[in-house]
Coordinates of C-alpha atoms and ligand atoms in Angstrom, one line a residue:
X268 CA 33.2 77.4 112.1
X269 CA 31.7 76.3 108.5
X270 CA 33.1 78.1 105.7
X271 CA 29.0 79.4 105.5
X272 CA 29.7 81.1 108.6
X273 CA 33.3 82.0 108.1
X274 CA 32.5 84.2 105.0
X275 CA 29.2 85.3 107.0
X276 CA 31.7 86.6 109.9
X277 CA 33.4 88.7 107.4
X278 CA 30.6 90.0 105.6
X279 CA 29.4 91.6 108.9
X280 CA 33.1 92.9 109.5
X281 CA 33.4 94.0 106.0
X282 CA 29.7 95.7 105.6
X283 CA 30.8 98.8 103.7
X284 CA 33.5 97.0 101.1
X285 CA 30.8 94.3 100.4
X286 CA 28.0 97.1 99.7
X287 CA 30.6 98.9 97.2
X288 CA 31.5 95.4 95.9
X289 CA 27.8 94.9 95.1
X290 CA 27.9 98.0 93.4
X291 CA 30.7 97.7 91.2
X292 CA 29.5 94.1 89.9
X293 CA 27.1 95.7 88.6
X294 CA 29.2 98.2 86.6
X295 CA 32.6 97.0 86.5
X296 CA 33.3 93.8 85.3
X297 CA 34.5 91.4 88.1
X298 CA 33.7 94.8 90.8
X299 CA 37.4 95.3 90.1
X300 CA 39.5 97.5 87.6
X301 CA 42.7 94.7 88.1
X302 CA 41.6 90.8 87.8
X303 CA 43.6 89.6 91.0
X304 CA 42.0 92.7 93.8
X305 CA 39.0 90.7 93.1
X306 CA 40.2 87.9 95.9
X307 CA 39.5 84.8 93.5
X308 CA 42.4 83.1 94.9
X309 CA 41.4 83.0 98.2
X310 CA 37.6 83.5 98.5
X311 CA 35.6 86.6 100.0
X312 CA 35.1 90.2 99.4
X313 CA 37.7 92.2 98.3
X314 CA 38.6 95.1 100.9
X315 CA 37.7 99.0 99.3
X316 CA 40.5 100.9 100.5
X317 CA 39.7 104.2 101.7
X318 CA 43.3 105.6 102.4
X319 CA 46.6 104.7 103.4
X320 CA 49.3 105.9 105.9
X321 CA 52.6 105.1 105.9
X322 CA 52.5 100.9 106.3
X323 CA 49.2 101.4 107.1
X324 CA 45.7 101.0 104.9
X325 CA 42.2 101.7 106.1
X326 CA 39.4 100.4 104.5
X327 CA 36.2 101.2 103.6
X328 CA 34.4 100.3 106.8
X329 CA 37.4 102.2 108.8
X330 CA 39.5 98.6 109.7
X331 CA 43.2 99.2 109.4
X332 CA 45.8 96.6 107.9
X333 CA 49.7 96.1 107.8
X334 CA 50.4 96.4 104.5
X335 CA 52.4 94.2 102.5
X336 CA 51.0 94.8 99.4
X337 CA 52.1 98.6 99.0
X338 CA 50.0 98.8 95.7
X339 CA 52.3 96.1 94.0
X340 CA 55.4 97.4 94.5
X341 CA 55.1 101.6 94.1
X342 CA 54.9 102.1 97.6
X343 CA 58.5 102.0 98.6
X344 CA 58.4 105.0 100.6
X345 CA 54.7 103.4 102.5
X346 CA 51.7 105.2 101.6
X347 CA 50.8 109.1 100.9
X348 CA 54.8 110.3 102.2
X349 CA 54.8 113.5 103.0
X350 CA 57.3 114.2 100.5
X351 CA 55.7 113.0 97.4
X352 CA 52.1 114.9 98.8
X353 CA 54.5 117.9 98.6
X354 CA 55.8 117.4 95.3
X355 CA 52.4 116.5 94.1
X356 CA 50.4 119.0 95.1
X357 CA 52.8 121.9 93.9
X358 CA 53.3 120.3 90.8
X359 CA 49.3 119.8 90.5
X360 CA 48.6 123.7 91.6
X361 CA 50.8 124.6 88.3
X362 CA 48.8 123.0 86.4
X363 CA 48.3 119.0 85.7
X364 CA 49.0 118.4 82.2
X365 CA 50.8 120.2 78.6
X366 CA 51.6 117.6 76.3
X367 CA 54.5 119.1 75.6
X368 CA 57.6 118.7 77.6
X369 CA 58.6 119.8 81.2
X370 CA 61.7 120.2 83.3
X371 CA 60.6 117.3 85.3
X372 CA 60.7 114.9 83.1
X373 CA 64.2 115.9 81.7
X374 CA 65.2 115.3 85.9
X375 CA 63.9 112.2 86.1
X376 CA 65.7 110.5 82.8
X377 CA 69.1 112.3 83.8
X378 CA 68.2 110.5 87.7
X379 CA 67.7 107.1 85.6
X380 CA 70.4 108.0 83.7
X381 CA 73.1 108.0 86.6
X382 CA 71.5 106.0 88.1
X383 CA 71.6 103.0 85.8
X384 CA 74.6 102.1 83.8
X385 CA 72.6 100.3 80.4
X386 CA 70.3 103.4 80.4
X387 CA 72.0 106.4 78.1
X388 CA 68.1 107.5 77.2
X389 CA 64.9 107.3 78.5
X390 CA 61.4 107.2 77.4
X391 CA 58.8 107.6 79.8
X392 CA 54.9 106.2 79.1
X393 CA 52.0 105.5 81.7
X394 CA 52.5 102.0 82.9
X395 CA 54.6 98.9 82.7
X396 CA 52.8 97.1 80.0
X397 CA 53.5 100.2 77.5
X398 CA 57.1 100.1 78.4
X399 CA 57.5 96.6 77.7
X400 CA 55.5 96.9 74.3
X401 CA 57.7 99.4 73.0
X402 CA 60.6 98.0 74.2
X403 CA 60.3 95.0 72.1
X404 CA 58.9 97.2 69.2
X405 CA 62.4 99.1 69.6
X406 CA 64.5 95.9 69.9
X407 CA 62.6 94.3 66.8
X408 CA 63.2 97.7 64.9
X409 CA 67.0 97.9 65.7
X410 CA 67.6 94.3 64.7
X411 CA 65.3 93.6 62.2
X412 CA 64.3 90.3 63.8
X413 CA 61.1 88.9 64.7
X414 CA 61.2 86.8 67.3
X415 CA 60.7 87.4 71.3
X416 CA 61.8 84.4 73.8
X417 CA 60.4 85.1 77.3
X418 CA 60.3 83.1 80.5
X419 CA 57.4 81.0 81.9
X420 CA 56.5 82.6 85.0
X421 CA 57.5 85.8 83.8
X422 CA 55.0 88.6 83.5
X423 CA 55.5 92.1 81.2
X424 CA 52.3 93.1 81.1
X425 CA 49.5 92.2 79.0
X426 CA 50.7 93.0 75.5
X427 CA 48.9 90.8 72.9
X428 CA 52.7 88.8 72.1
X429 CA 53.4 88.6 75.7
X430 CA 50.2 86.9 77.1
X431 CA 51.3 83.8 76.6
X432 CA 50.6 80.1 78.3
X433 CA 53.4 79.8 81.1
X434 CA 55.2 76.7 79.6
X435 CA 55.5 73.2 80.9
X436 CA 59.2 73.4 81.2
X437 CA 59.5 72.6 78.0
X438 CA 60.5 75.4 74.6
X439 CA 57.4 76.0 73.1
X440 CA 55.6 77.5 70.5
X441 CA 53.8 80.4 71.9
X442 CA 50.3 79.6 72.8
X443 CA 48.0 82.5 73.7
X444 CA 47.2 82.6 77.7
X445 CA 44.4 84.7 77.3
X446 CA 40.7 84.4 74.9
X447 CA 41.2 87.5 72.6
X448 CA 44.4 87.1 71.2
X449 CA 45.3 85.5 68.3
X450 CA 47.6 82.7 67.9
X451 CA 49.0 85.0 65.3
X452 CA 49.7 87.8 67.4
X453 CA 51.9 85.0 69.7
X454 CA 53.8 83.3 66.7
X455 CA 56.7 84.8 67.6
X456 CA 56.7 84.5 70.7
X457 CA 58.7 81.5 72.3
X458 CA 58.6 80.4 75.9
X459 CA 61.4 78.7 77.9
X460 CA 62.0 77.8 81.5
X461 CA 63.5 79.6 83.7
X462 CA 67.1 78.4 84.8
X463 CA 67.6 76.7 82.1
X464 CA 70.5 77.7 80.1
X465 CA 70.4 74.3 77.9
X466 CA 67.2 74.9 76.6
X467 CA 67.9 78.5 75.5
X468 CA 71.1 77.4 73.7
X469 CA 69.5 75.1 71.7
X470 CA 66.8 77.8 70.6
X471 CA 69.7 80.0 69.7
X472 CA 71.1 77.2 67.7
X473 CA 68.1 76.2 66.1
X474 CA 66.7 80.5 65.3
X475 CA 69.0 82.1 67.3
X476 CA 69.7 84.6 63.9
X477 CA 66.0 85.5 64.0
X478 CA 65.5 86.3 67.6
X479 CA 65.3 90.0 68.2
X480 CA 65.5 90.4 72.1
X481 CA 64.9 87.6 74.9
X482 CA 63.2 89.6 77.8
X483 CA 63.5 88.3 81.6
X484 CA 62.7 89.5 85.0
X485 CA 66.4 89.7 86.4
X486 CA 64.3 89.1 89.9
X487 CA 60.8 87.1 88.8
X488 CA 58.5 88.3 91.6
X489 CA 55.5 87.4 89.6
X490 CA 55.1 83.9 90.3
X491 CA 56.0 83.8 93.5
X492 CA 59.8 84.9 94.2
X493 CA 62.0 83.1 92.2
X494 CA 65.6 84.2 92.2
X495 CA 67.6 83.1 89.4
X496 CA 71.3 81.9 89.6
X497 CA 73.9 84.2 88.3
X498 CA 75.1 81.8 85.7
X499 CA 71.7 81.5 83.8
X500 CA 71.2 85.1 83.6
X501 CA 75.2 85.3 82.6
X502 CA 74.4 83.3 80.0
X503 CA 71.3 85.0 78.5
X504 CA 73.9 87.8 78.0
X505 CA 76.3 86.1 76.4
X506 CA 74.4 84.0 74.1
X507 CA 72.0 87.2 73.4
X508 CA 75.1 89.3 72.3
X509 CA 76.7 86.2 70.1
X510 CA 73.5 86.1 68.0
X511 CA 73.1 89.3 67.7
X512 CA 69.6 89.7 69.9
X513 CA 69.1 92.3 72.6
X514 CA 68.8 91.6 76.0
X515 CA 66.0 93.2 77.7
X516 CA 65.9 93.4 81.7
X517 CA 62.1 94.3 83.0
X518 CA 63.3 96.1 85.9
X519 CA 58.9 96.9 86.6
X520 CA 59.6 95.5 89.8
X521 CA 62.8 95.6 90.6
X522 CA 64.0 99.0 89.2
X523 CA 65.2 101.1 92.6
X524 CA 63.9 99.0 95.0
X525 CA 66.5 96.1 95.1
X526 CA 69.3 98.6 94.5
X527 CA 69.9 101.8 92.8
X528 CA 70.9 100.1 89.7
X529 CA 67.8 97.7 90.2
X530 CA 68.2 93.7 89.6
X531 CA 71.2 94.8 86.5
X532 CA 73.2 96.5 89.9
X533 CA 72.7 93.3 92.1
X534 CA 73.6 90.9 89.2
X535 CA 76.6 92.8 87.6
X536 CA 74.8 92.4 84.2
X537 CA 74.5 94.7 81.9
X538 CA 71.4 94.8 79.8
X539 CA 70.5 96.1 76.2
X540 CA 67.1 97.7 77.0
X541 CA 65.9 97.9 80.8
X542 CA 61.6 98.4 81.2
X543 CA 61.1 100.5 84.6
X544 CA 57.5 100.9 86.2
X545 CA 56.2 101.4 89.7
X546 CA 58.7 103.0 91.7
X547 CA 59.6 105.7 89.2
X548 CA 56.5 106.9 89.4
X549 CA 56.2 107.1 93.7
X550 CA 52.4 105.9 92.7
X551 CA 51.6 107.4 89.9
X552 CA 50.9 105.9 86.8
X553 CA 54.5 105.8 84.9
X554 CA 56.4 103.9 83.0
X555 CA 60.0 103.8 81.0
X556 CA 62.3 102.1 78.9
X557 CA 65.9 102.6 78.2
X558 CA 69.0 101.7 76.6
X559 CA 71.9 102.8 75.0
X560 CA 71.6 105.5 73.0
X561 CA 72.3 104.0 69.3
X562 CA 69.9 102.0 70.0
X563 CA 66.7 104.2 71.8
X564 CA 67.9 106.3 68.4
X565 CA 65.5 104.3 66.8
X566 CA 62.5 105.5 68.3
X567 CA 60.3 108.8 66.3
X568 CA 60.9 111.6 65.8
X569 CA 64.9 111.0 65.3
X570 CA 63.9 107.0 63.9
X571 CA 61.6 105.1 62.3
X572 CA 59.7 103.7 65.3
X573 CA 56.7 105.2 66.3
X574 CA 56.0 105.3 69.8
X575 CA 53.5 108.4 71.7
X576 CA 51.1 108.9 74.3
X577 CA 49.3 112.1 75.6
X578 CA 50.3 111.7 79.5
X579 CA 53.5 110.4 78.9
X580 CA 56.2 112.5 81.0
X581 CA 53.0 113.7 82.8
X582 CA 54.2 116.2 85.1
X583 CA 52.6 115.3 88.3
X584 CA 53.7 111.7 87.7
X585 CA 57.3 113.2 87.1
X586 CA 57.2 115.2 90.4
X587 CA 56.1 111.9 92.6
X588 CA 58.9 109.7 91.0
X589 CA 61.3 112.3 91.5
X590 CA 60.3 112.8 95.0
X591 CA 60.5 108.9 95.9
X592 CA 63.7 108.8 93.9
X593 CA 64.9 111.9 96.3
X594 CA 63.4 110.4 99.5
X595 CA 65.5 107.0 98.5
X596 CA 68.7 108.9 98.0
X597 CA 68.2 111.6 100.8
X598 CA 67.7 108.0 103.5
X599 CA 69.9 105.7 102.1
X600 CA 67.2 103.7 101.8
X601 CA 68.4 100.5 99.6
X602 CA 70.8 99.7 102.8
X603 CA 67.7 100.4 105.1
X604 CA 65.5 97.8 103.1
X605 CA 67.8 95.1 103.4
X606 CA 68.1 95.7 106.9
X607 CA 64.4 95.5 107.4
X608 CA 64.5 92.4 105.1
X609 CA 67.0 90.5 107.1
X610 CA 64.9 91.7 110.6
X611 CA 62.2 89.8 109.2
X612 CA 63.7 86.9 108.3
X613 CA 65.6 86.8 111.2
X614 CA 62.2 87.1 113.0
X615 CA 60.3 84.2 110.7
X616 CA 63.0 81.5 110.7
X617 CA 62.3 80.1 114.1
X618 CA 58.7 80.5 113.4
X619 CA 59.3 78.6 110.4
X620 CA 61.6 75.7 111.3
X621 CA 59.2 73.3 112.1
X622 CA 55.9 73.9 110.2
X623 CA 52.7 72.1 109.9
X624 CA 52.6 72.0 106.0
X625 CA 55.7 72.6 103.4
X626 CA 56.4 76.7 103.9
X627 CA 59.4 77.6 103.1
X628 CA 60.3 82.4 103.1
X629 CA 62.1 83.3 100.0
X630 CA 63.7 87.2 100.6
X631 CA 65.9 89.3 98.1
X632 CA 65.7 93.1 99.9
X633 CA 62.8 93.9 100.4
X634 CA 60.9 91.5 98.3
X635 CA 59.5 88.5 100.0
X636 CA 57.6 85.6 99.4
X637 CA 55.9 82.7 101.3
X638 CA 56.1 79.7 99.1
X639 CA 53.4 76.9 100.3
X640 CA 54.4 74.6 97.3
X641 CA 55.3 70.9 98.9
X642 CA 58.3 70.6 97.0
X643 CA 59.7 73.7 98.1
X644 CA 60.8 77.5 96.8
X645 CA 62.6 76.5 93.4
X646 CA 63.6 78.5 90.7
X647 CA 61.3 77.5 88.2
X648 CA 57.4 78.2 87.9
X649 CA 55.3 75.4 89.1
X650 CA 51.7 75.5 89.4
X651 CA 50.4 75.3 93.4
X652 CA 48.1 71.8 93.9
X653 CA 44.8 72.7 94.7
X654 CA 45.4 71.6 98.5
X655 CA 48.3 74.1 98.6
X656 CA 46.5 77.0 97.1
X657 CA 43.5 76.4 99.7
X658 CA 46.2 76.4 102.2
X659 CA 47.4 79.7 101.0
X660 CA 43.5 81.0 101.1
X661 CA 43.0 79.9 104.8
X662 CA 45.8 81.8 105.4
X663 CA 45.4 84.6 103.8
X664 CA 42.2 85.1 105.7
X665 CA 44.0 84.2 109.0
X666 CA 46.2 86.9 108.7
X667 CA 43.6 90.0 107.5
X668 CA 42.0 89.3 110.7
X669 CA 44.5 89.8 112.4
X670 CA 45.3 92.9 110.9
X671 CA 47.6 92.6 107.9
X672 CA 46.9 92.7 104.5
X673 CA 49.0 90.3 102.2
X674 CA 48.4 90.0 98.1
X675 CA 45.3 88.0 97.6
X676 CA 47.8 85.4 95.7
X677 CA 49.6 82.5 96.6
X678 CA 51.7 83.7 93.5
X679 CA 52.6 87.2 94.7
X680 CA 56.0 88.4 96.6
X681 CA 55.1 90.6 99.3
X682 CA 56.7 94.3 99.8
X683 CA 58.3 96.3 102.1
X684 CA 58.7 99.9 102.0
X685 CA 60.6 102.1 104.0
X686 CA 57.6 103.0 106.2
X687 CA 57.5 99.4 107.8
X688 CA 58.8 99.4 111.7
X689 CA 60.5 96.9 113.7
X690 CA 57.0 97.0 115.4
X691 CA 55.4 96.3 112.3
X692 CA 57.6 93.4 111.5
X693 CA 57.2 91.9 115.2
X694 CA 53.1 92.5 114.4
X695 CA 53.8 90.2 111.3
X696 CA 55.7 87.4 113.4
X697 CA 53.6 87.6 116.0
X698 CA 50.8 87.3 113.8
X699 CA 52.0 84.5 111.6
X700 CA 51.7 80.9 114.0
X701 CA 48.3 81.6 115.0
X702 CA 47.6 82.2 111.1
X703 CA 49.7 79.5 110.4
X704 CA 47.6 77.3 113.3
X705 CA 44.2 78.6 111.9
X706 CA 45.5 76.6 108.7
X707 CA 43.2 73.0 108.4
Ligands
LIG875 N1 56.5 93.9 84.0 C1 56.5 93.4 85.3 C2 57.7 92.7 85.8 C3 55.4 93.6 86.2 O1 55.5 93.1 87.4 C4 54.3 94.3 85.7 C5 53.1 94.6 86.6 N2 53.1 94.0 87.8 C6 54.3 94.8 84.4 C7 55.4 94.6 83.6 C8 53.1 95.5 83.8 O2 53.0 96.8 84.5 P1 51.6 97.6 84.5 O3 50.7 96.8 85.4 O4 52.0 98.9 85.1 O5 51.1 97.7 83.1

């Protein structure tokens, strides 16, 4: 088939999503409220979901998928638990905002709280990117520093001094990423590569006493999945603590869904400040940060750093996290999702032993990632060639028609949640070689 008639096929099978797509061009900018739904990466209309069941999600034109995308990482428990509807719905019928504060929220801190060992306070706010702002406005407070060091490859949201170019493997001033901001706003912002513990000692020895926090995902699952050795992240804490600069762990993603303690838990390491998102809030929109106490201290009305919002600690949002974090207790469910994990790697290594093109399955839990770069899963990020990303795309497509629905991203790790079946994983390995075949 031509690509004319490929995308022709699936306008026909996607009628109804292409008709709302149409719609929202006109009014939304891109159709979407999220850059990458909009299915850049790999060509076509994006699917208009209509509701989602357990693994499940239906679109608009009443096709159903696998899903591996589980709303970015949220979903652990699959889509609309029973559970978290209950916890919900009652919390809604008592009414669905105060702006003042509720038992629930005071549950779900003391749940972080126990839960993870750098956390003595909490502050809950309405998504990720808000956490990790005022988690470096904390940090910068508390030492009286200016300067932020960050990852390439790493990604904390799109806060003016964190939207910065993903270096060339090289320490860099910060460059803004994105039109809008300011090279002002990013001048104190320094990227480094990942696993690189030479190149972060020589920043520390060249500013290391005006760095105020270097921030990391413990588990970078935003450029791909690209685990980090022990020893690098070992020695952000040490040299962090000998200059005096805060460590901060964004936990967004991995926050209880690689363990109970998140990536700090499967690591041993012990951070300053810890950034929570998705699963806390079972699918609603929340956010946190943390740390010790001396230093959240700093934060209004006790300190001098302000920091506020009118659905933070939102009631309904608290009820969903604390169901999830419940449901996750209640099935042991951090043992379960490594289980699941290993299934499907156990299922995919055969089917990936002898591939067409460079593929290579990066897992931690129940994270996973397909990496089609030639030169293989690494630890640092590396831009896809063009030929890889359209591999990527083919795929992609291969693998919605038959039925499952993976991040429209070469760049994104895939999730599982606790709602995906043995079945489901045998759909996915049964799906992948003729998705891989359908690959030119
Ligand atoms: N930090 C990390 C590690 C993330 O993955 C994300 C979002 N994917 C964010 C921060 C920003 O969270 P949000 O989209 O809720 O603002």
């Amino acid at each position: 088939m031509t690509q004319r008639s490929q995308d022709g096929a699936r306008e026909v099978l996607h009628a109804r999503s292409a008709e709302l797509y149409t719609r929202a061009c006109r009014v939304i900018p891109g159709g979407v409220s999220s850059p990458v739904r909009a299915f850049r990466a790999v060509g076509g209309t994006p699917l208009f979901i209509a509701r989602g069941a357990g693994a499940q999600v239906f679109d608009a034109d009443g096709r159903s998928y696998l899903d591996f995308v589980g709303s970015w990482g949220p979903l652990i428990l699959g889509h609309a638990h029973p559970a978290v509807i209950a916890a919900v719905t009652a919390a809604l019928a008592r009414g669905s905002t105060f702006g003042a504060p509720c038992a629930a929220e005071v549950e779900l801190a003391e749940r972080i709280v126990s839960a993870y060992p750098a956390a003595e306070q909490v502050r809950f706010v309405s998504s990720g990117t808000e956490a990790v702002m005022s988690a470096i406005r904390v940090a910068r407070a508390f030492t009286g520093r200016e300067l932020i060091v960050k990852f390439a490859g790493c990604y904390h949201g799109h806060a003016d001094h964190l939207l910065v170019a993903a270096g060339s493997g090289l320490a860099t001033f910060g460059r803004p990423s994105s039109a809008g901001v300011p090279e002002a706003f990013t001048a104190h912002t320094r990227v480094l590569p990942l696993d690189g513990e030479q190149a972060l000692a020589e920043l520390f020895a060249r500013e290391g006493e005006r760095v105020a926090a270097v921030i990391i995902e413990p588990l970078p699952a935003n450029h791909g999945l690209l685990p980090q050795r022990r020893e690098f992240l070992e020695a952000l804490r040490r040299l962090a603590s000998t200059h005096g600069a805060l460590l901060i762990f964004d936990e967004v993603i991995s926050g209880f869904r690689v363990a109970r303690g998140g990536a700090a838990e499967l690591y041993g390491i012990t951070p300053d400040l810890v950034t929570f998102g998705k699963v806390i809030g079972g699918g609603m929109p929340v956010g946190a940060f943390a740390g010790a106490r001396h230093i959240m201290a700093r934060l209004a009305p006790d300190g001098d750093t302000y920091q506020a919002g009118t659905l933070s600690g939102n009631p309904v949002a608290m009820a969903a996290g604390l169901a999830t974090l419940d449901a996750l207790e209640r099935e042991s469910a951090w043992a379960q999702l490594e289980s699941r994990g290993a299934e499907l790697e156990r299922l995919l290594a055969p089917l990936l032993a002898r591939p067409r093109f460079p593929l290579q399955l990066v897992r931690v839990g129940s994270l996973f990632w397909l990496s089609f770069h030639a030169r293989g899963a690494s630890r640092t990020a590396a831009p896809l060639a063009s030929v890889e990303s359209a591999r990527f795309a083919a795929f992609f497509h291969a693998m919605l028609e038959r039925g499952i629905y993976l991040p429209p991203s070469p760049y994104e790790a895939y999730f599982l949640s606790l709602a995906h079946s043995d079945r489901d994983l045998a759909h996915f390995a049964h799906a992948l070689p003729a998705a891989l075949a359908a690959v030119p």
